[in-house]
Structures are given as C-alpha cells and as structure tokens.
XYZ file of C-alpha atoms in Angstrom:
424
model
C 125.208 97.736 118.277
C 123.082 100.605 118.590
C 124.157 102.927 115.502
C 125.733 100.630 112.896
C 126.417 103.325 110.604
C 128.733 101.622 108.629
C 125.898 100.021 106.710
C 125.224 103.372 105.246
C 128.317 103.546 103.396
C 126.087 102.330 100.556
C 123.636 104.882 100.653
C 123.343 108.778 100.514
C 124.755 108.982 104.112
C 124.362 113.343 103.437
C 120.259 113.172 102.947
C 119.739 110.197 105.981
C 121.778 113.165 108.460
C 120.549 115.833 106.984
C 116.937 114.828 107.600
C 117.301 113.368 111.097
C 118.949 116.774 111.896
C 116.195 119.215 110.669
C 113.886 116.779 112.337
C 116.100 116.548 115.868
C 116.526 120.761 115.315
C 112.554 120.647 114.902
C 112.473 118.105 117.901
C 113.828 120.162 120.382
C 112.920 123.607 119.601
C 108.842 123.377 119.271
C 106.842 122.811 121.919
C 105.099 119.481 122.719
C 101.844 121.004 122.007
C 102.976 121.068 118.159
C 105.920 118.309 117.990
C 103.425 116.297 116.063
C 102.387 118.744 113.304
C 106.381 120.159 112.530
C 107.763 116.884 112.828
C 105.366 115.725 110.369
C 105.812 118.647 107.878
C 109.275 118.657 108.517
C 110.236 115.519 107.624
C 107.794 115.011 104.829
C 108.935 118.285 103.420
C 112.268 117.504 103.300
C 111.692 113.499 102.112
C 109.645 115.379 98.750
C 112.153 117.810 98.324
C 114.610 115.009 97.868
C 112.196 112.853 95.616
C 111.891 115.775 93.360
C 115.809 116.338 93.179
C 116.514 112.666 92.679
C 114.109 112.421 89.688
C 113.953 115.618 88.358
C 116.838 117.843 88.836
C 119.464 115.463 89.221
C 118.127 113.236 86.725
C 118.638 109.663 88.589
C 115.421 108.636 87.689
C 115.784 104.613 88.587
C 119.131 103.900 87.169
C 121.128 104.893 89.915
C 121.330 104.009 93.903
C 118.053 104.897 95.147
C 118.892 106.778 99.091
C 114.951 107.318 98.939
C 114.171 104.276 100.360
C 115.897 104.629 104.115
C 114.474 107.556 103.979
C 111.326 106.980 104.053
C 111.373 104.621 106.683
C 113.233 106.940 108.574
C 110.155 109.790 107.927
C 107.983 106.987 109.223
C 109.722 106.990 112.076
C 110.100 110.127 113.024
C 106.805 111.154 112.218
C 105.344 108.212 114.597
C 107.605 108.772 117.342
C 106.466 112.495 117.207
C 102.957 111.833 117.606
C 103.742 109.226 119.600
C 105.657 111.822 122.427
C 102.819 114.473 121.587
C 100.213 111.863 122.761
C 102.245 111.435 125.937
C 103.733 114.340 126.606
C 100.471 117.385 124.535
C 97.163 115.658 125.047
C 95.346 114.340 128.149
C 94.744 110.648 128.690
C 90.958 110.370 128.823
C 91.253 112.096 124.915
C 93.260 109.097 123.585
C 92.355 105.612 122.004
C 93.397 102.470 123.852
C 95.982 102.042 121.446
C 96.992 105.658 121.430
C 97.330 105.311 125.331
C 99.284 102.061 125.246
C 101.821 103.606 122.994
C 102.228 107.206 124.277
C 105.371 108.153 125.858
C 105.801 110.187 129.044
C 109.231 111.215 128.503
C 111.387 112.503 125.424
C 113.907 110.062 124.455
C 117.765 110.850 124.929
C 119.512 111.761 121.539
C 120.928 108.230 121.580
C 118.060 106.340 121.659
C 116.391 108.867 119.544
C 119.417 107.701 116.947
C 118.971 104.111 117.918
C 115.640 104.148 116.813
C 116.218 105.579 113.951
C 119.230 104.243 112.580
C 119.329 101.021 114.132
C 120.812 98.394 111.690
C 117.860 96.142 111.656
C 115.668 98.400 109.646
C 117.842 101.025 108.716
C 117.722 99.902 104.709
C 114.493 98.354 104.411
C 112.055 98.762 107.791
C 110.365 98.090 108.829
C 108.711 101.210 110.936
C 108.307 99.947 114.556
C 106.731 101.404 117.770
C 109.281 103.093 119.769
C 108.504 101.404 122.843
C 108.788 98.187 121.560
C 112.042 98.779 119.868
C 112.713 100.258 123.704
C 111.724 97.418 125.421
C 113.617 94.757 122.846
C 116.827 96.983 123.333
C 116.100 96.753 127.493
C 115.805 92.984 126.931
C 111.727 93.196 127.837
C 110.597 92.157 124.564
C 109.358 88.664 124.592
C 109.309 88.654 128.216
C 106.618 90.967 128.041
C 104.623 89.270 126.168
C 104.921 85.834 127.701
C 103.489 87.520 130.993
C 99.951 87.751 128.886
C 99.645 83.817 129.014
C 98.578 82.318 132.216
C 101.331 79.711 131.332
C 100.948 77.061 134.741
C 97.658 76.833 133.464
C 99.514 74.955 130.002
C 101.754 73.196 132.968
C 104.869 75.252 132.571
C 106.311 75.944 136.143
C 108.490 78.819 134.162
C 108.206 80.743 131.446
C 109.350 79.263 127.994
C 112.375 80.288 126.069
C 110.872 81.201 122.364
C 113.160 80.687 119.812
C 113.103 82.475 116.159
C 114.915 80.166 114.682
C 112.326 78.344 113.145
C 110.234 81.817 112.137
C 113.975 82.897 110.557
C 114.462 79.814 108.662
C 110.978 79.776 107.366
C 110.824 83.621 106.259
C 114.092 82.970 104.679
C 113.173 79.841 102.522
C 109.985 82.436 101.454
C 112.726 84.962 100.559
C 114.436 82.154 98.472
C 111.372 81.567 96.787
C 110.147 85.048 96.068
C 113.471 86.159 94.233
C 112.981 82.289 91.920
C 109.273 83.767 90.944
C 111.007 86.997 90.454
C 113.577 86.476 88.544
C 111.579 84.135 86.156
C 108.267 85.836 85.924
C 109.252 89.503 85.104
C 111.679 88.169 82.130
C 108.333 85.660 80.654
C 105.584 88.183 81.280
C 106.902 91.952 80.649
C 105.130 94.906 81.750
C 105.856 96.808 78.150
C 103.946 93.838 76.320
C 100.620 96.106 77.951
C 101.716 99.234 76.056
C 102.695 97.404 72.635
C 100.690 98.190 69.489
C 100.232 95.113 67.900
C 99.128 92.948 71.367
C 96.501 96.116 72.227
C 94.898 96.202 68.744
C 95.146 91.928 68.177
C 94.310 90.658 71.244
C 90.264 91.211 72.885
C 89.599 93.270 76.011
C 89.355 90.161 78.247
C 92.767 88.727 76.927
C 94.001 91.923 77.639
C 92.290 92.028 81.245
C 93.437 88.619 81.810
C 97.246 89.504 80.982
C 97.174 92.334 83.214
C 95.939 90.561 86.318
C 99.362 87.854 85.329
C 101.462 91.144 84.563
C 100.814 92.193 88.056
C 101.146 88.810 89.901
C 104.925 88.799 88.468
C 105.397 92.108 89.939
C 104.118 91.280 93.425
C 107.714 88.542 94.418
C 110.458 91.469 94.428
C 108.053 93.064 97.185
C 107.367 89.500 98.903
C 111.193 89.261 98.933
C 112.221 92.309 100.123
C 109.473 92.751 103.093
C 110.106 89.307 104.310
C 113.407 89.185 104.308
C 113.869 92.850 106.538
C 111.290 90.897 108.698
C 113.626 88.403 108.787
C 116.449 90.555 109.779
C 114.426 91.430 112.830
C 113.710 88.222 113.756
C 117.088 86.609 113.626
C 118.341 89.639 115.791
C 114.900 88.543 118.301
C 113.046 91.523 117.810
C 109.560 91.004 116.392
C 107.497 88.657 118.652
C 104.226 88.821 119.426
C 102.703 86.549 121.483
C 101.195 82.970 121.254
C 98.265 82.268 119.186
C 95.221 80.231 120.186
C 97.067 76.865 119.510
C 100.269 77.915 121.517
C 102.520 78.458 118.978
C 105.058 81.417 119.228
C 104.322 83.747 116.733
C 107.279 86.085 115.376
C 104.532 88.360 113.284
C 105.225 91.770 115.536
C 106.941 93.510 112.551
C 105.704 91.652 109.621
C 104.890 93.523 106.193
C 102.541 91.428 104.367
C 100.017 88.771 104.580
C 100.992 86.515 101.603
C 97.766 83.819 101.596
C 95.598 86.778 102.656
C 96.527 88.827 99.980
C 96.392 86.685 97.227
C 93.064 85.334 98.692
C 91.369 88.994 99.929
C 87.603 89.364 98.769
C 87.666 92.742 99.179
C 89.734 95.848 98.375
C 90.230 97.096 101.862
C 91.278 93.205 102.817
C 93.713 93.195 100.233
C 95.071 96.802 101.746
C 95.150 95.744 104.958
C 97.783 92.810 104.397
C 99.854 94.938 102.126
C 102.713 96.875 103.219
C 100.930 96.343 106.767
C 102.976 98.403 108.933
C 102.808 101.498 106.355
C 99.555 100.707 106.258
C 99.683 101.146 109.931
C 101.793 104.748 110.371
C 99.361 106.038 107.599
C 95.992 104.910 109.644
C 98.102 106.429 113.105
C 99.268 109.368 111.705
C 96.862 110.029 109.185
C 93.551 108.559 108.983
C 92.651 108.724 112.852
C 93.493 112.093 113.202
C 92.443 114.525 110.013
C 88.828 115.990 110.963
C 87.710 115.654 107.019
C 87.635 113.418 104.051
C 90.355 110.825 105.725
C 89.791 108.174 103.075
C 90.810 111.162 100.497
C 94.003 112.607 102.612
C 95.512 109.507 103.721
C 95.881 108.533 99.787
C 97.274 111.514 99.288
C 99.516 110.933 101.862
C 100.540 107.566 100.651
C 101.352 108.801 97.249
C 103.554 111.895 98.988
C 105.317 109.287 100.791
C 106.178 106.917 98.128
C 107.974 109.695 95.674
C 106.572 112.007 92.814
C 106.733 109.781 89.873
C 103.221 110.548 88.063
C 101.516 106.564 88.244
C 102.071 106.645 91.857
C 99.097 109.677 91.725
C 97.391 107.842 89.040
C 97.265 104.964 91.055
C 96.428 106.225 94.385
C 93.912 108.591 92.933
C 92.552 105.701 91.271
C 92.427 103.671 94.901
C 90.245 106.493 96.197
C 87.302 105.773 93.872
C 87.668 102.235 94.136
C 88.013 102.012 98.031
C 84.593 104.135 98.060
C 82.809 102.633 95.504
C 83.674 98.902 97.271
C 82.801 100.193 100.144
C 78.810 101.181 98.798
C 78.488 97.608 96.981
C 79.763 96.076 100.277
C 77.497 98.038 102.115
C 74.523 97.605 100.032
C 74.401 94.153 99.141
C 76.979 92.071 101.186
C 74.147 90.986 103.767
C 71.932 89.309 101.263
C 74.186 86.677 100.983
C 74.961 86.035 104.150
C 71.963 83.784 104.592
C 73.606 80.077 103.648
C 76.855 78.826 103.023
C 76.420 78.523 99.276
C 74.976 82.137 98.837
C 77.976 83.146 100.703
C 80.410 80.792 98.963
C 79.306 82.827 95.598
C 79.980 85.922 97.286
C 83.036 84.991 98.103
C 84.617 83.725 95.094
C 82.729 86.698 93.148
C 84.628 89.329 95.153
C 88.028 87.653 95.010
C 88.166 87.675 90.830
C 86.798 91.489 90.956
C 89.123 92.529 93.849
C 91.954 91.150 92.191
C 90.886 92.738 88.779
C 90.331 95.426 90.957
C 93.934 95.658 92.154
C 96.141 94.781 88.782
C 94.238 97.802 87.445
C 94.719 99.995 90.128
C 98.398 99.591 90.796
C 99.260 98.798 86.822
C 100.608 102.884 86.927
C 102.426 101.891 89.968
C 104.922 99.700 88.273
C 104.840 102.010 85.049
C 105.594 105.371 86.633
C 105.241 107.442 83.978
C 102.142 109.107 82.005
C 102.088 108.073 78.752
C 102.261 104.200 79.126
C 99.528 104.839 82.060
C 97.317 106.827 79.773
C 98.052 104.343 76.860
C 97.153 101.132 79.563
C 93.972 102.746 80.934
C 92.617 103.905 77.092
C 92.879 100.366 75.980
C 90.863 99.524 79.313
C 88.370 102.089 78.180
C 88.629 103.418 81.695
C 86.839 100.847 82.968
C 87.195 100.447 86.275
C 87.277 104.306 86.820
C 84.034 104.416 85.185
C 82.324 101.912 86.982
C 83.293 103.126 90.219
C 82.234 106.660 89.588
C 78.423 105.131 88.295
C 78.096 103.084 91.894
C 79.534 106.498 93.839
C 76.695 108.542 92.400
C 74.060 106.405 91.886
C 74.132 104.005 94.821
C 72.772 104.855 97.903
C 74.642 104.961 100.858
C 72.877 102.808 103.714
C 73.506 104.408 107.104
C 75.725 102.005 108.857
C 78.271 102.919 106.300
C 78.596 105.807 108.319
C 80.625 103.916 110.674
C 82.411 105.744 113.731
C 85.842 106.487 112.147
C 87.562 107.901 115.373
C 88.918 105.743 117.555
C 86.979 105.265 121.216
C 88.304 107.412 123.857
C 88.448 106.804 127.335
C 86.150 109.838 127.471
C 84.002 108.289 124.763
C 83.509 105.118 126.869
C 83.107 106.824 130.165
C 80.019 108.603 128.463
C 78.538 105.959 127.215
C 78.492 104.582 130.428
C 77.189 107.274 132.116
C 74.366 107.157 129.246
C-alpha cells in the first residue's frame, strides 16, 4: 500500500531512483543545519540535468513518454520535506512563521516513510505535492479526525463526531474530469494554436481580432490542465486523503490537496488572483521554499524558480520572464488607483469587470510561449502583438510611483516578531 511501485512500470523507473537516491545520500550525510539548501540544489540539479537530456541530447522533445513529470513532483517533495525537517530539526521556534511552526518536524522520517511519501501511489504520476505530516497523519488514520476536533460539533447537536464521506467530492471532481477532456478534445482541434503564427491570419486579420483569438486560443488550452489536476485530486480523495475541514455552512470540504480554483480563475480581477488559484499547491512549495525565504528580489527568484522547475524549453523563460513585469507592473496600478473606486458599488462594479478583461488579456499573452515552447513562433506571436503588453508594463514600472504600502511586509510574522510587537 505504501510503495506501489508497480505503477512506475510506465515511466523512467532509472531517473525516479536515481534522484530519490542522490537526494536520500544528500539526506543523511549533511547536517541539519544545511539539509534545506543541498536538498534543494540537489534535487533541482539533478531534475535540470534530466530536462536538458530529455530535450536536448536525447532528442525526445514531446513525442515520447515524458518521466519529467513524476519527477518533478517528486523534487517538490523532497525539497519541502527538507525544509520542512530543517525548520524542525536547524532553526529555533520563536524564528518561524505560524505556518512554518505547524508544519516543522522534530524527527527525521524512517527510510520507509521517507519512500512512502515520496512514492506513494496517490500522487506518484501526477501530485499533487502534500505536507508530510498530513500525508503522516492520513497514513496513521488521523486525517479527518483531526480536523473534525476543530468544530465544537455538540454545539451543531451531534453527540459524536460525523463520519465524512468523499464520495460525493469523488463523484463530483470526476464528472469535472469528464467534462474537461469533452472541452479538450473539441476545442484544441476547432481553435489551433499554429493559426497565431500563420501568415495570411497575422497580415488579414486587425490587432484586436488577433487579441481576441488569442484570449479563445488560450481558453482551449486551459481543459487538459483542468483534467489532469482534478482528476489526481480525485485520486486522493477516493483513497480519503485530502480533507479539510467544514466550511461556514457545515459542509465537508475535500479541498486539502486541490490544484486549481476553476470559477476563481476564470473570474480573477487581478494577475496575482488568477496565480493564486492556478497550480495552487506549486504555487504553494514555490511561496514555502522560495519566496518566504530568499533575502532579495523574491518576486524575481521565485519566477525563476518556476521556470527551472517546469523544464528548459525556451517559452517557459519567455513566459515567466514575461510574468515578472506583469506581476510588478499590476501590482503599481493596483496600488495606485484600486482605492478610488472603492467608494460605491457601481465605481467598484467598473473596477471589477475592467480588471477581469485586462487580467485575462493579461494572462493569454503571458502564457501564449507556454504552450508554444519554442522561440521562433514566440518571437513571431509577440511581433504581431507589437510587444504590447511588455511595453506597457515596463512604461507603468518606471513611470508610476510606488505608494508606500506597496512595501508590504513580505516575511512571514515570527513568534519573535509578535512577541516584540507586544513588548512595543
């Protein structure tokens, strides 16, 4: 139950053990002071190194079985239960965030449930990355029990706790699934992605047609990633790992380990909105591992470190590069003039539906080199675009001022942080 490797017959079963055992070798011989920073190289060293041989000296490009993709869950994991054990185990408690305190561990894990973790069959082919003490506590049976001790439950009449069931969550994420791979299937084939680079439809058709096709390109693009991130959710459910609590109107929520936000996303009015309920729980390791942590330019690095982590293929640099400028520049307009229309309703109501068309403009331009990969089509895609969006956002970065409260604390609060500020 715990290993399943059998499910790996499928993949490149020589680069999954090769990198858990540099990792384990880098696991056991450094010292907890450092665990976090050679895990982390480690493992991201040797998950490059294997991009680069995929696509460039073997030649695979995307034709072939792609063994990248357990792997970088599995970097995900290793690198958070690193930091996770160096938090515990390298740093004292008054120097850690509440979260960063709830999730530390005291102890290293055993080699088993260090290979548990990693290569348990729930999220050994598609994720998705998971705290280690909540996989711990789901494999211990404390899971939802855990979390049903949160509610004061005789005050709802219940002389016991409930029984939550993810049946309903299973069946639900599954008819989603169902969906997704319909719109999939359907949409790629009627709206192509090479249609963007072709002659004739760049020189006929105006910049907003072109615009407008782009944003539709993209929308088709988004169902294969709805599919597959709901269905490994899924996975986790029907196995009863992945529940989180009860909301404010009671229901059981099975949400723990989910990857996306689908109404959110395709409703976000700003950049960092749409981020946040995409790809949440990479969105997650990178803010844990990444963002919290570096001393300088965090917004810059953990980009970088997104695009590391997703391969080498030139448009994932082209697009992440590009999500730098526009994350900053959003951030200035946000900053500047969000508050004027927060006055009324209808002020805000025009806000609202002004950000949502630009943020989704916003996105379909920024991820367009994403789904193309290569150079040429990108440089082909933005040139017709007259580097719009690039432009713009490098105008409101140097010309905008920057009001001070966009100088928001970054770090998490410590305990130490708090204990001053009481003392203050």
């Amino acid at each position: 139950m715990l290993l399943s490797l059998p499910l790996l017959d499928s993949l490149d079963f020589s680069n999954l053990s090769g990198h858990e055992c540099i990792a384990l070798l880098c696991w056991h011989t450094g010292l907890d002071t450092f665990l976090d920073r050679y895990s982390f190289f480690v493992a991201m060293g040797y998950l490059t190194i294997c991009h680069i041989s995929r696509i460039y000296i073997f030649h695979y490009g995307i034709l072939t079985t792609d063994f990248s993709g357990p792997l970088m869950i599995v970097t995900q994991k290793i690198t958070t239960l690193a930091f996770q054990v160096h938090d515990g185990l390298g740093r004292r408690a008054e120097d850690l965030s509440a979260e960063q305190h709830r999730l530390a561990i005291k102890v290293k894990p055993s080699f088993l449930e260090y290979l548990s973790y990693l290569l348990n069959f729930m999220s050994v082919i598609a994720g998705p990355c998971n705290n280690f003490k909540d996989y711990t506590a789901f494999i211990e049976g404390r899971h939802i029990h855990m979390k049903l001790l949160e509610v004061n439950w005789k005050q709802k009449g219940f002389h016991s706790l409930p029984e939550p069931s993810p049946t309903g969550a299973v069946i639900h994420k599954l008819c989603m699934t169902l969906v997704a791979l319909l719109l999939f299937l359907t949409l790629t084939k009627t709206f192509p992605v090479t249609c963007l680079m072709d002659d004739s439809f760049v020189h006929r058709a105006n910049f907003l047609t072109r615009l407008g096709y782009l944003y539709v390109v993209m929308q088709a693009s988004k169902p294969k990633y709805y599919f597959a991130w709901t269905l490994a959710d899924a996975v986790n459910n029907a196995a009863g790992f992945g529940f989180s609590g009860v909301d404010k109107n009671g229901n059981f929520c099975w949400d723990l380990l989910s990857n996306l936000n689908i109404w959110k996303i395709e409703t976000a009015t700003s950049f960092k909105m749409y981020l946040e309920n995409w790809n949440i729980q990479t969105a997650i390791w990178l803010k844990r591992v990444c963002y919290e942590r570096v001393p300088w330019y965090p917004t810059v690095l953990t980009f970088i470190l997104s695009a590391l982590w997703h391969g080498v293929y030139p448009g994932y640099y082209f697009t992440f590069l590009t999500g730098i400028l526009v994350t900053l520049a959003a951030r200035t307009v946000r900053n500047n003039y969000r508050y004027y229309f927060l006055s009324s309703g209808t002020l805000k109501l025009v806000y609202d539906v002004v950000t949502w068309a630009v943020t989704q403009l916003a996105v379909s331009y920024t991820v367009a080199p994403f789904v193309m990969l290569a150079v040429e089509p990108t440089i082909s895609l933005y040139k017709s675009m007259y580097f719009y969006l690039h432009i713009i956002s490098l105008l409101i970065i140097l010309f905008l001022p920057v009001r001070p409260h966009a100088h928001m604390q970054r770090q998490p609060q410590t305990l130490n942080s708090v204990n001053k500020k009481k003392a203050d």
